[in-house]
Amino acid sequence: MNWPEDFLETPAFDLVARAMARAAQARMIGTMVSHYRIEECLGAGGMGVVYRARDTRLQRNVALKFLPEAWAADREARAAAALNHPNICTIHEIGEHDGRPFIAMELLEGQTLKQRLGAGAGAGALGLREVIEIASQVADALEAAHAKGIIHRDIKPGNIFITTGGVVKVLDFGIAVMADSPDSHARAAIGTRPYMSPEQLQGRAVDARTDVFSLGVVIQQMAGPPPGTTAFDRILERCLANDPAARFGSAGELRAALHGLRELTFVLANFERRLLERLARRVPRRIRPNHFTALGMVGAAGSGLAYALARYNPAWLWVASVLLAIHWLGDSLDGTLARVRGAERPKYGFYLDHVMGALSVVCVGLGIGFSGYVSLSLALAAVAGYMALAVNVYLESSVFGVARVEYGRIGPTEARLVLVVVNTVLALGVRPTVRVANWTLVIVLAGMVLVFVWRLARNLSRLNKLEPQR
Amino acid sequence: MAEEPAKDITRLLHAWSQGDDGALASLMPLVYDELHRSAHFHMAREAPDNTLQTTALVNEVYLRLVGGQPVPVNDRAHFFAVCATMMRRILIDVARGRRSLKRGGTAEHLPLDDAILVSNTPRVDLLDLDEALTSLAAVDRRQARVIELRFFGGLSVAETAEALHVSPETVQRDWRLAREWLMHELA
């Protein structure tokens, strides 16, 4: 007989109370609350029970959350309800039903960060890239709220929602004031203590920097054991300083620092981002991000072909340059477009991006190899080396949570620019460039082999260290 | 509710332990209110995952029953012991869905099939456990008392030891043996 370990460990009083809670939840199904028809209990969490409900007036599905009876909408809660930001869960209405306050809000599909961390493979730590992605979106939300004078006060994984499309939504803005409620039950169960800033714990006045502290704790929890990037550690230090004055002054500063981490590879990052955002705003609505992904692929395949044709006529090098620019446009604009529109990225956007990136490198690399300007075997070796590195990076980000940002400061944009310059020089007939290009390729190849061997050795030794713990 | 004098609780408990069943009827609404509070608390928050926390909760219920007044130190063990027995009676009544003792109107009907499961694998409910515990009392009274105090009363090992005037080690051993016995009986 398979008895659970905790047989009789939960007091009967508690079992009965839970059964009553379940029964009360079940009774709610089908009832009308204001003009909402309760359809399903989505679960309890954060501040109260959440139901899926049908708004019978506007004929849409919403999430309905009941709050503790003592809760009353104050100025801040009403201001929070007016917040409109892609990373903040939209509040439709604050109401009351039978003396119980409720909030009708945007119905989200996905899971909370708490669930994500709980369901995560292994130690529950996320890859650095994902940590940065989630944290920047939360910081974005905080910045918008702080600008309106709203402090969240209860930033924790349970209040951070990740939709199936990967967009992060911060929940419960403006209602966390209850955390200090006189109700002893509520106080007894505040599981958010580890996320509270020192000034909050001591009951002193809090400002935006208390949210920066809490987000720092969340970042630390997401990343797990320190990933060993000094830039990352510095960011954490500046979030978790005991003295608010030593922290980032605002969520915006934190976000900028996180972005800096994400884009270490891009020397031209800031200029490029501004340019792309300006372009993205002019794109007609019927053109979707995926169309640009496809355009990028066409650009890559086309430039590969143009390079190969340059063997017969150097004029094709001009074509290759133009197609490289198109490749850049498609490759970079898809993500920017999604961000500018606040739309959810396609479900497999992240992976698609990686696969497309690898395919593009293969196309262009092979094209260059067949152009006759550089040695074919060198070009093939470089393509093979790139693939080996890419697989290695993928393993690192999935197994060890190390992001590719550590590889260097030359990103795809810089690489494309160098190619365009070389194309131009070659097309103009400057022959010595061929030798320079070949030698550069030799050096790049040697560098790739060195990095690959070094990283592989490091990964293998880490893998050895991981093994005994299983 | 508010005019219910807090010190009466101790008197009612005493009267009931002397065999006055009417006293239990007066206690019931108080406990029922506490159950409601606790149920609301469970609805509002993710279920606490550690037992220590819930044990503290039940203790808090007792303290609330006496209206925050200090329980006399020499009486504490006895008070908790009587509370545990009362809890058992009342919780079993709730599990049976009996409304007789409850105040009208607030009576809740709990679906018996999945309500108050003590264990999911195998499925055992509170009523089966109550019966098994009565059989255990016939075999070993103290072991049954340990289960009653700890499971129904939500007392800690130390409090149980204090109430039964035995060492915590004895409580641990009784707890283990009684659990084994009950598992066997309920399997």
PDB file of N, CA and C in Angstrom, chain A residues 1-25 27 44-49 51 68-69 100 114 156 158 183-186 188-191, chain B residues 34-48 51 53-54 57 60-61 64 87 91 94 108 110-111 114 116-119 121-122 124 126 129 147 151-152 154 175 179 182-183 186-187:
ATOM      1  N   MET A   1       0.848  -1.210   0.000  1.00  0.00           N
ATOM      2  CA  MET A   1       0.000   0.000   0.000  1.00  0.00           C
ATOM      3  C   MET A   1       0.873   1.246   0.000  1.00  0.00           C
ATOM      4  N   ASN A   2       0.533   2.151  -0.860  1.00  0.00           N
ATOM      5  CA  ASN A   2       1.389   3.325  -1.040  1.00  0.00           C
ATOM      6  C   ASN A   2       0.853   4.519  -0.252  1.00  0.00           C
ATOM      7  N   TRP A   3       1.302   4.659   1.009  1.00  0.00           N
ATOM      8  CA  TRP A   3       0.828   5.771   1.835  1.00  0.00           C
ATOM      9  C   TRP A   3       1.723   6.976   1.648  1.00  0.00           C
ATOM     10  N   PRO A   4       1.098   8.129   1.592  1.00  0.00           N
ATOM     11  CA  PRO A   4       1.930   9.328   1.480  1.00  0.00           C
ATOM     12  C   PRO A   4       2.726   9.547   2.762  1.00  0.00           C
ATOM     13  N   GLU A   5       3.895  10.136   2.583  1.00  0.00           N
ATOM     14  CA  GLU A   5       4.790  10.409   3.706  1.00  0.00           C
ATOM     15  C   GLU A   5       4.130  11.307   4.754  1.00  0.00           C
ATOM     16  N   ASP A   6       3.264  12.199   4.265  1.00  0.00           N
ATOM     17  CA  ASP A   6       2.732  13.204   5.181  1.00  0.00           C
ATOM     18  C   ASP A   6       1.391  12.789   5.786  1.00  0.00           C
ATOM     19  N   PHE A   7       1.114  11.476   5.769  1.00  0.00           N
ATOM     20  CA  PHE A   7      -0.138  10.976   6.314  1.00  0.00           C
ATOM     21  C   PHE A   7      -0.349  11.505   7.743  1.00  0.00           C
ATOM     22  N   LEU A   8      -1.444  12.195   7.967  1.00  0.00           N
ATOM     23  CA  LEU A   8      -1.829  12.773   9.265  1.00  0.00           C
ATOM     24  C   LEU A   8      -0.988  13.970   9.689  1.00  0.00           C
ATOM     25  N   GLU A   9      -0.058  14.389   8.808  1.00  0.00           N
ATOM     26  CA  GLU A   9       0.812  15.497   9.212  1.00  0.00           C
ATOM     27  C   GLU A   9       0.085  16.842   9.178  1.00  0.00           C
ATOM     28  N   THR A  10      -0.932  16.951   8.303  1.00  0.00           N
ATOM     29  CA  THR A  10      -1.694  18.196   8.266  1.00  0.00           C
ATOM     30  C   THR A  10      -2.844  18.103   9.266  1.00  0.00           C
ATOM     31  N   PRO A  11      -2.948  19.048  10.183  1.00  0.00           N
ATOM     32  CA  PRO A  11      -4.013  18.976  11.190  1.00  0.00           C
ATOM     33  C   PRO A  11      -5.389  18.922  10.550  1.00  0.00           C
ATOM     34  N   ALA A  12      -6.306  18.183  11.183  1.00  0.00           N
ATOM     35  CA  ALA A  12      -7.648  17.988  10.643  1.00  0.00           C
ATOM     36  C   ALA A  12      -8.355  19.322  10.425  1.00  0.00           C
ATOM     37  N   PHE A  13      -8.133  20.255  11.349  1.00  0.00           N
ATOM     38  CA  PHE A  13      -8.753  21.576  11.241  1.00  0.00           C
ATOM     39  C   PHE A  13      -8.440  22.195   9.885  1.00  0.00           C
ATOM     40  N   ASP A  14      -7.194  22.037   9.498  1.00  0.00           N
ATOM     41  CA  ASP A  14      -6.749  22.613   8.246  1.00  0.00           C
ATOM     42  C   ASP A  14      -7.357  21.887   7.047  1.00  0.00           C
ATOM     43  N   LEU A  15      -7.434  20.558   7.147  1.00  0.00           N
ATOM     44  CA  LEU A  15      -8.046  19.788   6.058  1.00  0.00           C
ATOM     45  C   LEU A  15      -9.493  20.220   5.857  1.00  0.00           C
ATOM     46  N   VAL A  16     -10.223  20.397   6.972  1.00  0.00           N
ATOM     47  CA  VAL A  16     -11.621  20.789   6.885  1.00  0.00           C
ATOM     48  C   VAL A  16     -11.729  22.191   6.295  1.00  0.00           C
ATOM     49  N   ALA A  17     -10.853  23.093   6.766  1.00  0.00           N
ATOM     50  CA  ALA A  17     -10.884  24.461   6.248  1.00  0.00           C
ATOM     51  C   ALA A  17     -10.631  24.466   4.745  1.00  0.00           C
ATOM     52  N   ARG A  18      -9.678  23.650   4.316  1.00  0.00           N
ATOM     53  CA  ARG A  18      -9.389  23.581   2.880  1.00  0.00           C
ATOM     54  C   ARG A  18     -10.562  23.016   2.100  1.00  0.00           C
ATOM     55  N   ALA A  19     -11.208  21.968   2.673  1.00  0.00           N
ATOM     56  CA  ALA A  19     -12.373  21.387   2.005  1.00  0.00           C
ATOM     57  C   ALA A  19     -13.471  22.431   1.885  1.00  0.00           C
ATOM     58  N   MET A  20     -13.631  23.251   2.946  1.00  0.00           N
ATOM     59  CA  MET A  20     -14.639  24.308   2.898  1.00  0.00           C
ATOM     60  C   MET A  20     -14.276  25.338   1.831  1.00  0.00           C
ATOM     61  N   ALA A  21     -12.999  25.631   1.728  1.00  0.00           N
ATOM     62  CA  ALA A  21     -12.553  26.591   0.714  1.00  0.00           C
ATOM     63  C   ALA A  21     -12.864  26.054  -0.675  1.00  0.00           C
ATOM     64  N   ARG A  22     -12.565  24.759  -0.881  1.00  0.00           N
ATOM     65  CA  ARG A  22     -12.839  24.148  -2.192  1.00  0.00           C
ATOM     66  C   ARG A  22     -14.333  24.175  -2.496  1.00  0.00           C
ATOM     67  N   ALA A  23     -15.137  23.839  -1.462  1.00  0.00           N
ATOM     68  CA  ALA A  23     -16.586  23.813  -1.663  1.00  0.00           C
ATOM     69  C   ALA A  23     -17.094  25.210  -1.996  1.00  0.00           C
ATOM     70  N   ALA A  24     -16.557  26.209  -1.295  1.00  0.00           N
ATOM     71  CA  ALA A  24     -16.994  27.586  -1.544  1.00  0.00           C
ATOM     72  C   ALA A  24     -16.622  28.013  -2.955  1.00  0.00           C
ATOM     73  N   GLN A  25     -15.438  27.598  -3.393  1.00  0.00           N
ATOM     74  CA  GLN A  25     -15.013  27.928  -4.752  1.00  0.00           C
ATOM     75  C   GLN A  25     -15.930  27.270  -5.779  1.00  0.00           C
ATOM     76  N   ARG A  27     -18.970  26.389  -5.406  1.00  0.00           N
ATOM     77  CA  ARG A  27     -20.298  27.007  -5.412  1.00  0.00           C
ATOM     78  C   ARG A  27     -20.350  28.277  -6.246  1.00  0.00           C
ATOM     79  N   ALA A  44      -5.769  30.019  -6.548  1.00  0.00           N
ATOM     80  CA  ALA A  44      -5.585  31.062  -5.551  1.00  0.00           C
ATOM     81  C   ALA A  44      -4.143  31.492  -5.596  1.00  0.00           C
ATOM     82  N   GLY A  45      -3.915  32.743  -5.353  1.00  0.00           N
ATOM     83  CA  GLY A  45      -2.528  33.175  -5.360  1.00  0.00           C
ATOM     84  C   GLY A  45      -2.429  34.656  -5.159  1.00  0.00           C
ATOM     85  N   GLY A  46      -1.266  35.086  -4.734  1.00  0.00           N
ATOM     86  CA  GLY A  46      -1.071  36.507  -4.508  1.00  0.00           C
ATOM     87  C   GLY A  46      -2.066  36.991  -3.482  1.00  0.00           C
ATOM     88  N   MET A  47      -2.988  37.846  -3.911  1.00  0.00           N
ATOM     89  CA  MET A  47      -3.880  38.456  -2.943  1.00  0.00           C
ATOM     90  C   MET A  47      -5.213  37.749  -2.780  1.00  0.00           C
ATOM     91  N   GLY A  48      -5.592  36.879  -3.692  1.00  0.00           N
ATOM     92  CA  GLY A  48      -6.913  36.275  -3.559  1.00  0.00           C
ATOM     93  C   GLY A  48      -7.192  35.201  -4.579  1.00  0.00           C
ATOM     94  N   VAL A  49      -8.446  34.703  -4.556  1.00  0.00           N
ATOM     95  CA  VAL A  49      -8.832  33.662  -5.503  1.00  0.00           C
ATOM     96  C   VAL A  49      -9.116  34.303  -6.863  1.00  0.00           C
ATOM     97  N   TYR A  51     -10.858  33.732 -10.656  1.00  0.00           N
ATOM     98  CA  TYR A  51     -11.763  32.940 -11.480  1.00  0.00           C
ATOM     99  C   TYR A  51     -11.696  33.417 -12.922  1.00  0.00           C
ATOM    100  N   PRO A  68      -9.328  40.302  -0.104  1.00  0.00           N
ATOM    101  CA  PRO A  68      -9.783  40.208   1.290  1.00  0.00           C
ATOM    102  C   PRO A  68     -10.806  41.314   1.589  1.00  0.00           C
ATOM    103  N   GLU A  69     -11.761  40.972   2.479  1.00  0.00           N
ATOM    104  CA  GLU A  69     -12.859  41.901   2.739  1.00  0.00           C
ATOM    105  C   GLU A  69     -12.377  43.263   3.224  1.00  0.00           C
ATOM    106  N   ARG A 100     -17.693  41.988  -0.810  1.00  0.00           N
ATOM    107  CA  ARG A 100     -16.320  41.551  -1.093  1.00  0.00           C
ATOM    108  C   ARG A 100     -15.785  42.280  -2.321  1.00  0.00           C
ATOM    109  N   LYS A 114       6.605  32.059 -10.688  1.00  0.00           N
ATOM    110  CA  LYS A 114       6.725  31.104  -9.598  1.00  0.00           C
ATOM    111  C   LYS A 114       6.539  29.682 -10.119  1.00  0.00           C
ATOM    112  N   LYS A 156       7.327  39.767  -6.699  1.00  0.00           N
ATOM    113  CA  LYS A 156       7.779  38.410  -6.375  1.00  0.00           C
ATOM    114  C   LYS A 156       7.370  37.506  -7.533  1.00  0.00           C
ATOM    115  N   GLY A 158       5.401  35.117  -7.840  1.00  0.00           N
ATOM    116  CA  GLY A 158       3.974  34.851  -7.941  1.00  0.00           C
ATOM    117  C   GLY A 158       3.207  35.992  -8.595  1.00  0.00           C
ATOM    118  N   ASP A 183      -4.964  42.253   9.766  1.00  0.00           N
ATOM    119  CA  ASP A 183      -5.475  40.887   9.838  1.00  0.00           C
ATOM    120  C   ASP A 183      -4.321  39.928  10.101  1.00  0.00           C
ATOM    121  N   SER A 184      -4.378  39.242  11.217  1.00  0.00           N
ATOM    122  CA  SER A 184      -3.229  38.424  11.595  1.00  0.00           C
ATOM    123  C   SER A 184      -3.038  37.252  10.644  1.00  0.00           C
ATOM    124  N   HIS A 185      -4.140  36.758  10.058  1.00  0.00           N
ATOM    125  CA  HIS A 185      -3.996  35.656   9.105  1.00  0.00           C
ATOM    126  C   HIS A 185      -3.159  36.086   7.915  1.00  0.00           C
ATOM    127  N   ALA A 186      -3.494  37.288   7.416  1.00  0.00           N
ATOM    128  CA  ALA A 186      -2.772  37.781   6.251  1.00  0.00           C
ATOM    129  C   ALA A 186      -1.298  37.969   6.614  1.00  0.00           C
ATOM    130  N   ALA A 188       0.378  36.416   8.941  1.00  0.00           N
ATOM    131  CA  ALA A 188       1.054  35.151   9.231  1.00  0.00           C
ATOM    132  C   ALA A 188       1.554  34.490   7.953  1.00  0.00           C
ATOM    133  N   ALA A 189       0.875  34.760   6.851  1.00  0.00           N
ATOM    134  CA  ALA A 189       1.184  33.971   5.662  1.00  0.00           C
ATOM    135  C   ALA A 189       1.945  34.750   4.600  1.00  0.00           C
ATOM    136  N   ILE A 190       2.438  35.919   4.943  1.00  0.00           N
ATOM    137  CA  ILE A 190       3.178  36.660   3.928  1.00  0.00           C
ATOM    138  C   ILE A 190       4.443  35.896   3.590  1.00  0.00           C
ATOM    139  N   GLY A 191       4.374  35.247   2.434  1.00  0.00           N
ATOM    140  CA  GLY A 191       5.517  34.447   2.014  1.00  0.00           C
ATOM    141  C   GLY A 191       6.502  35.304   1.263  1.00  0.00           C
TER     142      GLY A 191
ATOM    143  N   GLU B  34     -14.230  30.231  13.121  1.00  0.00           N
ATOM    144  CA  GLU B  34     -12.788  30.109  12.905  1.00  0.00           C
ATOM    145  C   GLU B  34     -12.493  29.307  11.644  1.00  0.00           C
ATOM    146  N   LEU B  35     -13.305  28.259  11.429  1.00  0.00           N
ATOM    147  CA  LEU B  35     -13.136  27.458  10.212  1.00  0.00           C
ATOM    148  C   LEU B  35     -13.359  28.307   8.973  1.00  0.00           C
ATOM    149  N   HIS B  36     -14.374  29.161   9.063  1.00  0.00           N
ATOM    150  CA  HIS B  36     -14.664  30.055   7.948  1.00  0.00           C
ATOM    151  C   HIS B  36     -13.499  30.983   7.674  1.00  0.00           C
ATOM    152  N   ARG B  37     -12.997  31.541   8.746  1.00  0.00           N
ATOM    153  CA  ARG B  37     -11.843  32.447   8.616  1.00  0.00           C
ATOM    154  C   ARG B  37     -10.709  31.733   7.912  1.00  0.00           C
ATOM    155  N   SER B  38     -10.471  30.523   8.390  1.00  0.00           N
ATOM    156  CA  SER B  38      -9.358  29.750   7.862  1.00  0.00           C
ATOM    157  C   SER B  38      -9.596  29.366   6.399  1.00  0.00           C
ATOM    158  N   ALA B  39     -10.859  29.030   6.097  1.00  0.00           N
ATOM    159  CA  ALA B  39     -11.187  28.671   4.720  1.00  0.00           C
ATOM    160  C   ALA B  39     -10.954  29.862   3.799  1.00  0.00           C
ATOM    161  N   HIS B  40     -11.375  31.044   4.269  1.00  0.00           N
ATOM    162  CA  HIS B  40     -11.145  32.262   3.490  1.00  0.00           C
ATOM    163  C   HIS B  40      -9.664  32.475   3.260  1.00  0.00           C
ATOM    164  N   PHE B  41      -8.933  32.212   4.331  1.00  0.00           N
ATOM    165  CA  PHE B  41      -7.491  32.366   4.264  1.00  0.00           C
ATOM    166  C   PHE B  41      -6.907  31.418   3.213  1.00  0.00           C
ATOM    167  N   HIS B  42      -7.435  30.189   3.181  1.00  0.00           N
ATOM    168  CA  HIS B  42      -6.938  29.227   2.191  1.00  0.00           C
ATOM    169  C   HIS B  42      -7.339  29.613   0.788  1.00  0.00           C
ATOM    170  N   MET B  43      -8.525  30.208   0.685  1.00  0.00           N
ATOM    171  CA  MET B  43      -8.971  30.625  -0.636  1.00  0.00           C
ATOM    172  C   MET B  43      -8.126  31.776  -1.138  1.00  0.00           C
ATOM    173  N   ALA B  44      -7.692  32.580  -0.201  1.00  0.00           N
ATOM    174  CA  ALA B  44      -7.006  33.802  -0.602  1.00  0.00           C
ATOM    175  C   ALA B  44      -5.534  33.568  -0.914  1.00  0.00           C
ATOM    176  N   ARG B  45      -4.993  32.512  -0.385  1.00  0.00           N
ATOM    177  CA  ARG B  45      -3.557  32.335  -0.553  1.00  0.00           C
ATOM    178  C   ARG B  45      -3.251  30.920  -1.010  1.00  0.00           C
ATOM    179  N   GLU B  46      -2.095  30.771  -1.585  1.00  0.00           N
ATOM    180  CA  GLU B  46      -1.667  29.432  -1.922  1.00  0.00           C
ATOM    181  C   GLU B  46      -1.551  28.648  -0.619  1.00  0.00           C
ATOM    182  N   ALA B  47      -1.937  27.377  -0.670  1.00  0.00           N
ATOM    183  CA  ALA B  47      -1.896  26.572   0.550  1.00  0.00           C
ATOM    184  C   ALA B  47      -0.487  26.571   1.111  1.00  0.00           C
ATOM    185  N   PRO B  48      -0.362  26.837   2.373  1.00  0.00           N
ATOM    186  CA  PRO B  48       0.970  26.824   2.981  1.00  0.00           C
ATOM    187  C   PRO B  48       1.551  25.423   2.845  1.00  0.00           C
ATOM    188  N   THR B  51       3.971  22.232   7.443  1.00  0.00           N
ATOM    189  CA  THR B  51       3.031  21.865   8.488  1.00  0.00           C
ATOM    190  C   THR B  51       3.172  22.756   9.711  1.00  0.00           C
ATOM    191  N   GLN B  53       3.572  25.777   9.885  1.00  0.00           N
ATOM    192  CA  GLN B  53       2.756  26.967   9.734  1.00  0.00           C
ATOM    193  C   GLN B  53       1.298  26.695  10.094  1.00  0.00           C
ATOM    194  N   THR B  54       0.779  25.534   9.654  1.00  0.00           N
ATOM    195  CA  THR B  54      -0.621  25.242   9.924  1.00  0.00           C
ATOM    196  C   THR B  54      -0.821  24.920  11.397  1.00  0.00           C
ATOM    197  N   LEU B  57      -1.272  27.904  13.116  1.00  0.00           N
ATOM    198  CA  LEU B  57      -2.585  28.443  12.817  1.00  0.00           C
ATOM    199  C   LEU B  57      -3.640  27.903  13.772  1.00  0.00           C
ATOM    200  N   GLU B  60      -3.364  29.381  17.029  1.00  0.00           N
ATOM    201  CA  GLU B  60      -3.900  30.740  16.994  1.00  0.00           C
ATOM    202  C   GLU B  60      -5.418  30.722  17.164  1.00  0.00           C
ATOM    203  N   VAL B  61      -6.028  29.669  16.590  1.00  0.00           N
ATOM    204  CA  VAL B  61      -7.480  29.530  16.720  1.00  0.00           C
ATOM    205  C   VAL B  61      -7.860  29.406  18.193  1.00  0.00           C
ATOM    206  N   ARG B  64      -7.581  32.611  19.876  1.00  0.00           N
ATOM    207  CA  ARG B  64      -8.654  33.504  19.492  1.00  0.00           C
ATOM    208  C   ARG B  64      -9.947  33.133  20.206  1.00  0.00           C
ATOM    209  N   MET B  87     -12.241  19.750  19.126  1.00  0.00           N
ATOM    210  CA  MET B  87     -11.986  19.881  17.695  1.00  0.00           C
ATOM    211  C   MET B  87     -12.398  18.608  16.981  1.00  0.00           C
ATOM    212  N   LEU B  91     -15.149  18.732  14.142  1.00  0.00           N
ATOM    213  CA  LEU B  91     -14.702  18.496  12.763  1.00  0.00           C
ATOM    214  C   LEU B  91     -15.399  17.284  12.166  1.00  0.00           C
ATOM    215  N   VAL B  94     -18.779  18.320  11.185  1.00  0.00           N
ATOM    216  CA  VAL B  94     -18.742  19.052   9.919  1.00  0.00           C
ATOM    217  C   VAL B  94     -18.601  18.078   8.763  1.00  0.00           C
ATOM    218  N   GLU B 108     -22.881  25.220   5.996  1.00  0.00           N
ATOM    219  CA  GLU B 108     -22.263  24.918   4.715  1.00  0.00           C
ATOM    220  C   GLU B 108     -22.529  23.451   4.432  1.00  0.00           C
ATOM    221  N   LEU B 110     -20.839  20.410   2.755  1.00  0.00           N
ATOM    222  CA  LEU B 110     -19.612  19.953   2.116  1.00  0.00           C
ATOM    223  C   LEU B 110     -19.909  18.692   1.333  1.00  0.00           C
ATOM    224  N   PRO B 111     -19.514  18.653   0.071  1.00  0.00           N
ATOM    225  CA  PRO B 111     -19.705  17.419  -0.686  1.00  0.00           C
ATOM    226  C   PRO B 111     -18.861  16.327  -0.041  1.00  0.00           C
ATOM    227  N   ASP B 114     -15.537  14.078  -1.903  1.00  0.00           N
ATOM    228  CA  ASP B 114     -14.125  14.431  -1.969  1.00  0.00           C
ATOM    229  C   ASP B 114     -13.726  15.369  -0.833  1.00  0.00           C
ATOM    230  N   ILE B 116     -12.598  16.656   2.706  1.00  0.00           N
ATOM    231  CA  ILE B 116     -11.911  16.241   3.898  1.00  0.00           C
ATOM    232  C   ILE B 116     -11.249  14.878   3.745  1.00  0.00           C
ATOM    233  N   LEU B 117     -10.514  14.743   2.681  1.00  0.00           N
ATOM    234  CA  LEU B 117      -9.747  13.521   2.512  1.00  0.00           C
ATOM    235  C   LEU B 117      -8.500  13.602   3.376  1.00  0.00           C
ATOM    236  N   VAL B 118      -8.283  12.568   4.145  1.00  0.00           N
ATOM    237  CA  VAL B 118      -7.079  12.526   4.961  1.00  0.00           C
ATOM    238  C   VAL B 118      -5.916  12.087   4.083  1.00  0.00           C
ATOM    239  N   SER B 119      -6.254  11.249   3.105  1.00  0.00           N
ATOM    240  CA  SER B 119      -5.223  10.730   2.220  1.00  0.00           C
ATOM    241  C   SER B 119      -5.836  10.489   0.857  1.00  0.00           C
ATOM    242  N   THR B 121      -4.121   8.639  -1.612  1.00  0.00           N
ATOM    243  CA  THR B 121      -3.716   7.295  -2.044  1.00  0.00           C
ATOM    244  C   THR B 121      -3.351   6.469  -0.828  1.00  0.00           C
ATOM    245  N   PRO B 122      -4.148   5.561  -0.394  1.00  0.00           N
ATOM    246  CA  PRO B 122      -5.514   5.271  -0.839  1.00  0.00           C
ATOM    247  C   PRO B 122      -6.485   6.308  -0.291  1.00  0.00           C
ATOM    248  N   VAL B 124      -8.901   7.880   1.881  1.00  0.00           N
ATOM    249  CA  VAL B 124      -9.396   7.708   3.245  1.00  0.00           C
ATOM    250  C   VAL B 124      -9.976   9.044   3.668  1.00  0.00           C
ATOM    251  N   LEU B 126     -12.073  11.547   6.660  1.00  0.00           N
ATOM    252  CA  LEU B 126     -11.983  11.858   8.079  1.00  0.00           C
ATOM    253  C   LEU B 126     -12.838  10.911   8.922  1.00  0.00           C
ATOM    254  N   LEU B 129     -11.203   7.565   9.434  1.00  0.00           N
ATOM    255  CA  LEU B 129     -10.096   7.728  10.360  1.00  0.00           C
ATOM    256  C   LEU B 129     -10.618   7.807  11.793  1.00  0.00           C
ATOM    257  N   ILE B 147      -2.631  10.719  18.628  1.00  0.00           N
ATOM    258  CA  ILE B 147      -3.168  11.070  17.308  1.00  0.00           C
ATOM    259  C   ILE B 147      -4.213  12.161  17.441  1.00  0.00           C
ATOM    260  N   PHE B 151      -3.238  15.337  15.523  1.00  0.00           N
ATOM    261  CA  PHE B 151      -3.946  15.482  14.248  1.00  0.00           C
ATOM    262  C   PHE B 151      -5.223  16.329  14.390  1.00  0.00           C
ATOM    263  N   PHE B 152      -6.050  15.984  15.343  1.00  0.00           N
ATOM    264  CA  PHE B 152      -7.294  16.752  15.492  1.00  0.00           C
ATOM    265  C   PHE B 152      -7.052  18.058  16.233  1.00  0.00           C
ATOM    266  N   GLY B 154      -4.079  19.596  16.469  1.00  0.00           N
ATOM    267  CA  GLY B 154      -3.043  20.413  15.850  1.00  0.00           C
ATOM    268  C   GLY B 154      -1.935  20.800  16.808  1.00  0.00           C
ATOM    269  N   TRP B 175       3.357   8.175  18.215  1.00  0.00           N
ATOM    270  CA  TRP B 175       2.901   8.750  16.944  1.00  0.00           C
ATOM    271  C   TRP B 175       3.241   7.822  15.801  1.00  0.00           C
ATOM    272  N   ARG B 179       0.470   5.615  13.819  1.00  0.00           N
ATOM    273  CA  ARG B 179       0.349   5.858  12.382  1.00  0.00           C
ATOM    274  C   ARG B 179       0.401   4.542  11.609  1.00  0.00           C
ATOM    275  N   LEU B 182      -2.798   2.652  12.154  1.00  0.00           N
ATOM    276  CA  LEU B 182      -3.915   3.236  11.407  1.00  0.00           C
ATOM    277  C   LEU B 182      -3.783   2.952   9.910  1.00  0.00           C
ATOM    278  N   MET B 183      -2.575   3.063   9.403  1.00  0.00           N
ATOM    279  CA  MET B 183      -2.353   2.783   7.982  1.00  0.00           C
ATOM    280  C   MET B 183      -2.781   1.356   7.673  1.00  0.00           C
ATOM    281  N   LEU B 186      -6.580   1.041   7.906  1.00  0.00           N
ATOM    282  CA  LEU B 186      -7.333   1.753   6.867  1.00  0.00           C
ATOM    283  C   LEU B 186      -7.020   1.245   5.461  1.00  0.00           C
ATOM    284  N   ALA B 187      -5.978   0.467   5.321  1.00  0.00           N
ATOM    285  CA  ALA B 187      -5.543   0.021   3.989  1.00  0.00           C
ATOM    286  C   ALA B 187      -6.598  -0.893   3.358  1.00  0.00           C
TER     287      ALA B 187
END
